[in-house]
Amino acid sequence: MIQELFDLKDKVVLVTGGTHGIGMAVGTTLGKAGAKICVNDIDESKLEAAKAEYAANGIDCYTVKFNVTDEADVDAGISKIEADVGTIDILVNNAGIIKRVPILDMPVSDYKMVIDVDLIAPFIVGKRVAPGMIKKGAGKIINMCSMMSVYGRNSVSAYASAKGGLKLLTANMCCEWAKHNIQVNGIGPGYIATAQTAPIREGGHPFNDLVMMRTPAARWGEPEDIGNAALFLSSKAADFVNGHILYVDGGILANFGYVKGENEL
Ligand code: NAP
Ligand code: GCO
């Protein structure tokens, strides 16, 4: 049955930073496909609020607080999941931050902070989770990449450095773990309507015009657009998809842009 291809019944999923935005959409979609959802965040109050929101969607999620940049904290958190829920079958390295500051104004400490969360943390969490998948003989890892895995743009040097690195970390995880039947892929969202992009999307911000011009679909993406892509990469249907970055961007990467006007040249 075609539905069986996307059935995640009995699969244990960990979504880092899964209390809102893209992470919550991923957790909700995979939960609706039958998976047991484990939601991580660094903030206990957000975990409590998220648990209620997942429940409202019929998903009894397991919440676990740990800082994805702290190796000991990650180890304790993953050990808790393995003891309470089971070996993680699907890992979504979603937690991320961004700082929009020009290079000349950015303290090195801020640059390092973004690299820590957006690049080193997926390494830490992946390295801790993979042994369980290897022992089980199967697993799925999805690293949340970005348009900035491909492009630079003013003011996001740390973020683009991290997301560019995450694209190649995804390739390297694939090279080392594919023989263990672990499929490691990335998702590269376009511009998605979440709290992270609110500052450059709301209140008539001119960046909104740029996104509309660069996005052939002429809309901001919704977190659910990413959840749907995560369902594919988490499913049996993607068992031979490995080391791939699935861009879910409304056509941005295919588009140089146009000049608004009669012919929209
Ligand atoms: P968001 O609303 O800012 O959510 C990020 C999540 O990561 C939050 O739950 C946050 O928790 C968590 N987090 C941050 N630092 C953490 C840490 N040290 N330990 C544990 N959790 C931590 O972002 P989003 O827009 O949903 O984006 C989610 C992912 O998609 C990010 O990796 C982002 O780079 C990527 N992405 C977003 C877009 C977009 O347009 N929105 C496009 C491409 C890629 P707190 O809220 O408690 O800090
Ligand atoms: C920015 C945005 C983007 C998005 C996303 C695009 O300031 O350019 O925040 O970086 O978050 O990464 O794919």
Short mmCIF file of C-alpha atoms in Angstrom, two decimals, residues 43-239:
data_model
loop_
_atom_site.label_atom_id
_atom_site.label_comp_id
_atom_site.label_asym_id
_atom_site.label_seq_id
_atom_site.Cartn_x
_atom_site.Cartn_y
_atom_site.Cartn_z
CA ASP A 43 13.80 26.67 27.51
CA GLU A 44 11.58 24.63 29.90
CA SER A 45 8.64 27.04 29.64
CA LYS A 46 8.61 26.70 25.85
CA LEU A 47 8.66 22.91 26.22
CA GLU A 48 5.61 23.07 28.50
CA ALA A 49 3.74 25.34 26.10
CA ALA A 50 4.70 23.18 23.13
CA LYS A 51 3.50 19.99 24.87
CA ALA A 52 0.01 21.50 25.10
CA GLU A 53 0.11 22.62 21.45
CA TYR A 54 1.20 19.17 20.26
CA ALA A 55 -1.57 17.63 22.41
CA ALA A 56 -4.10 19.92 20.76
CA ASN A 57 -2.98 18.32 17.50
CA GLY A 58 -3.45 14.84 18.96
CA ILE A 59 0.25 14.24 19.56
CA ASP A 60 1.49 13.15 22.99
CA CYS A 61 5.05 14.37 22.65
CA TYR A 62 7.97 13.66 24.97
CA THR A 63 9.83 16.82 25.96
CA VAL A 64 13.52 17.02 26.87
CA LYS A 65 15.48 20.13 27.79
CA PHE A 66 19.10 20.33 26.75
CA ASN A 67 21.44 22.85 25.14
CA VAL A 68 22.43 21.38 21.79
CA THR A 69 25.85 23.06 21.99
CA ASP A 70 26.75 21.35 25.29
CA GLU A 71 28.12 17.81 24.68
CA ALA A 72 27.44 16.62 28.25
CA ASP A 73 23.93 18.10 28.20
CA VAL A 74 23.24 16.45 24.84
CA ASP A 75 24.52 13.10 26.12
CA ALA A 76 22.27 13.31 29.19
CA GLY A 77 19.27 14.33 27.10
CA ILE A 78 19.71 11.58 24.50
CA SER A 79 20.32 9.00 27.27
CA LYS A 80 17.02 10.08 28.83
CA ILE A 81 15.20 9.62 25.53
CA GLU A 82 16.82 6.20 24.97
CA ALA A 83 15.80 5.09 28.48
CA ASP A 84 12.27 6.54 28.47
CA VAL A 85 11.22 6.24 24.83
CA GLY A 86 13.73 4.14 22.90
CA THR A 87 16.52 4.35 20.34
CA ILE A 88 16.12 7.38 18.09
CA ASP A 89 15.17 6.32 14.57
CA ILE A 90 14.84 9.80 13.04
CA LEU A 91 16.91 12.84 14.09
CA VAL A 92 16.01 16.31 12.87
CA ASN A 93 18.81 18.79 13.63
CA ASN A 94 16.56 21.82 13.51
CA ALA A 95 17.69 24.07 16.40
CA GLY A 96 19.27 27.24 15.10
CA ILE A 97 19.92 30.91 15.68
CA ILE A 98 20.79 33.84 13.46
CA LYS A 99 22.47 37.18 14.11
CA ARG A 100 22.06 39.80 11.38
CA VAL A 101 25.12 42.00 11.89
CA PRO A 102 27.70 43.23 9.32
CA ILE A 103 31.09 41.53 9.66
CA LEU A 104 32.86 44.73 10.73
CA ASP A 105 30.36 45.21 13.56
CA MET A 106 30.05 41.57 14.67
CA PRO A 107 31.95 40.55 17.81
CA VAL A 108 33.90 37.32 17.24
CA SER A 109 31.99 35.89 20.23
CA ASP A 110 28.71 36.34 18.34
CA TYR A 111 30.17 34.71 15.23
CA LYS A 112 31.30 31.74 17.34
CA MET A 113 27.88 31.51 19.05
CA VAL A 114 26.07 31.10 15.72
CA ILE A 115 28.62 28.55 14.49
CA ASP A 116 28.20 26.66 17.78
CA VAL A 117 24.42 26.31 17.48
CA ASP A 118 24.00 26.01 13.71
CA LEU A 119 27.01 23.84 12.80
CA ILE A 120 28.81 22.33 15.78
CA ALA A 121 25.58 21.30 17.54
CA PRO A 122 24.35 19.14 14.61
CA PHE A 123 27.78 17.44 14.77
CA ILE A 124 27.46 16.89 18.54
CA VAL A 125 23.88 15.59 18.39
CA GLY A 126 24.49 13.50 15.25
CA LYS A 127 27.62 11.93 16.74
CA ARG A 128 25.67 11.04 19.92
CA VAL A 129 22.59 9.63 18.14
CA ALA A 130 24.24 7.70 15.27
CA PRO A 131 25.62 4.77 17.36
CA GLY A 132 22.06 3.75 18.27
CA MET A 133 21.05 3.84 14.63
CA ILE A 134 24.14 1.84 13.63
CA LYS A 135 23.30 -0.79 16.26
CA LYS A 136 19.70 -0.91 14.99
CA GLY A 137 20.86 -1.10 11.36
CA ALA A 138 18.76 1.84 10.20
CA GLY A 139 18.20 5.55 10.73
CA LYS A 140 17.32 8.88 9.20
CA ILE A 141 19.08 12.18 9.92
CA ILE A 142 17.81 15.50 8.56
CA ASN A 143 19.97 18.61 8.98
CA MET A 144 18.13 21.90 8.62
CA CYS A 145 20.17 23.84 6.08
CA SER A 146 19.15 27.05 4.29
CA MET A 147 19.31 29.24 1.19
CA MET A 148 22.45 30.40 2.99
CA SER A 149 23.93 26.97 2.42
CA VAL A 150 24.28 28.27 -1.15
CA TYR A 151 24.15 32.07 -1.04
CA GLY A 152 25.74 34.77 1.04
CA ARG A 153 24.01 38.02 1.79
CA ASN A 154 24.91 41.15 3.73
CA SER A 155 24.82 40.80 7.53
CA VAL A 156 24.46 37.02 7.87
CA SER A 157 28.13 35.93 7.60
CA ALA A 158 28.05 33.69 10.69
CA TYR A 159 24.77 32.07 9.72
CA ALA A 160 25.82 31.46 6.11
CA SER A 161 29.20 30.10 7.26
CA ALA A 162 27.37 27.64 9.51
CA LYS A 163 24.70 26.62 7.02
CA GLY A 164 27.31 26.25 4.26
CA GLY A 165 29.29 24.00 6.56
CA LEU A 166 26.16 22.08 7.51
CA LYS A 167 25.61 21.21 3.84
CA LEU A 168 29.04 19.52 3.74
CA LEU A 169 28.67 17.99 7.22
CA THR A 170 25.52 16.37 5.80
CA ALA A 171 27.59 14.97 2.90
CA ASN A 172 30.23 13.64 5.28
CA MET A 173 27.69 12.01 7.61
CA CYS A 174 26.26 10.35 4.48
CA CYS A 175 29.69 9.08 3.40
CA GLU A 176 30.46 7.57 6.80
CA TRP A 177 27.04 6.22 7.80
CA ALA A 178 25.23 5.20 4.58
CA LYS A 179 26.72 1.69 4.81
CA HIS A 180 24.80 1.31 8.07
CA ASN A 181 21.52 2.01 6.27
CA ILE A 182 21.40 5.52 7.70
CA GLN A 183 20.13 8.12 5.24
CA VAL A 184 21.50 11.58 6.03
CA ASN A 185 20.01 14.50 4.14
CA GLY A 186 19.38 18.20 4.53
CA ILE A 187 16.41 20.42 3.95
CA GLY A 188 17.10 23.89 2.57
CA PRO A 189 14.05 26.00 3.35
CA GLY A 190 13.48 29.19 1.40
CA TYR A 191 12.06 32.17 3.26
CA ILE A 192 9.58 30.78 5.79
CA ALA A 193 7.14 32.73 7.97
CA THR A 194 8.42 32.07 11.51
CA ALA A 195 9.62 34.07 14.52
CA GLN A 196 13.13 33.93 13.09
CA THR A 197 12.17 35.88 9.95
CA ALA A 198 9.55 38.12 11.56
CA PRO A 199 12.01 41.04 11.93
CA ILE A 200 12.62 41.14 8.14
CA ARG A 201 9.07 40.19 7.10
CA GLU A 202 6.66 42.21 9.22
CA GLY A 203 5.77 45.90 9.50
CA GLY A 204 6.30 46.64 5.83
CA HIS A 205 9.99 45.72 5.97
CA PRO A 206 11.52 46.22 2.48
CA PHE A 207 13.12 42.76 2.68
CA ASN A 208 9.63 41.41 2.05
CA ASP A 209 9.77 42.93 -1.45
CA LEU A 210 13.08 41.17 -2.12
CA VAL A 211 11.65 37.82 -1.03
CA MET A 212 8.60 38.33 -3.28
CA MET A 213 10.86 39.17 -6.25
CA ARG A 214 13.25 36.27 -5.67
CA THR A 215 10.52 33.69 -4.96
CA PRO A 216 8.71 32.60 -8.16
CA ALA A 217 5.91 31.11 -5.99
CA ALA A 218 5.40 34.75 -4.82
CA ARG A 219 4.77 33.84 -1.21
CA TRP A 220 6.64 33.22 2.02
CA GLY A 221 6.82 29.53 2.81
CA GLU A 222 4.86 28.10 5.72
CA PRO A 223 6.48 25.83 8.35
CA GLU A 224 4.17 23.04 7.15
CA ASP A 225 5.89 23.19 3.73
CA ILE A 226 9.04 22.06 5.53
CA GLY A 227 7.19 19.50 7.64
CA ASN A 228 5.95 17.85 4.45
CA ALA A 229 9.49 17.63 3.04
CA ALA A 230 10.67 16.15 6.34
CA LEU A 231 7.98 13.47 6.08
CA PHE A 232 9.33 12.41 2.68
CA LEU A 233 12.95 12.29 3.87
CA SER A 234 11.88 10.39 7.02
CA SER A 235 9.93 7.80 5.03
CA LYS A 236 10.71 4.51 3.29
CA ALA A 237 10.13 6.41 0.04
CA ALA A 238 13.51 8.12 0.59
CA ASP A 239 15.54 5.01 1.49
#
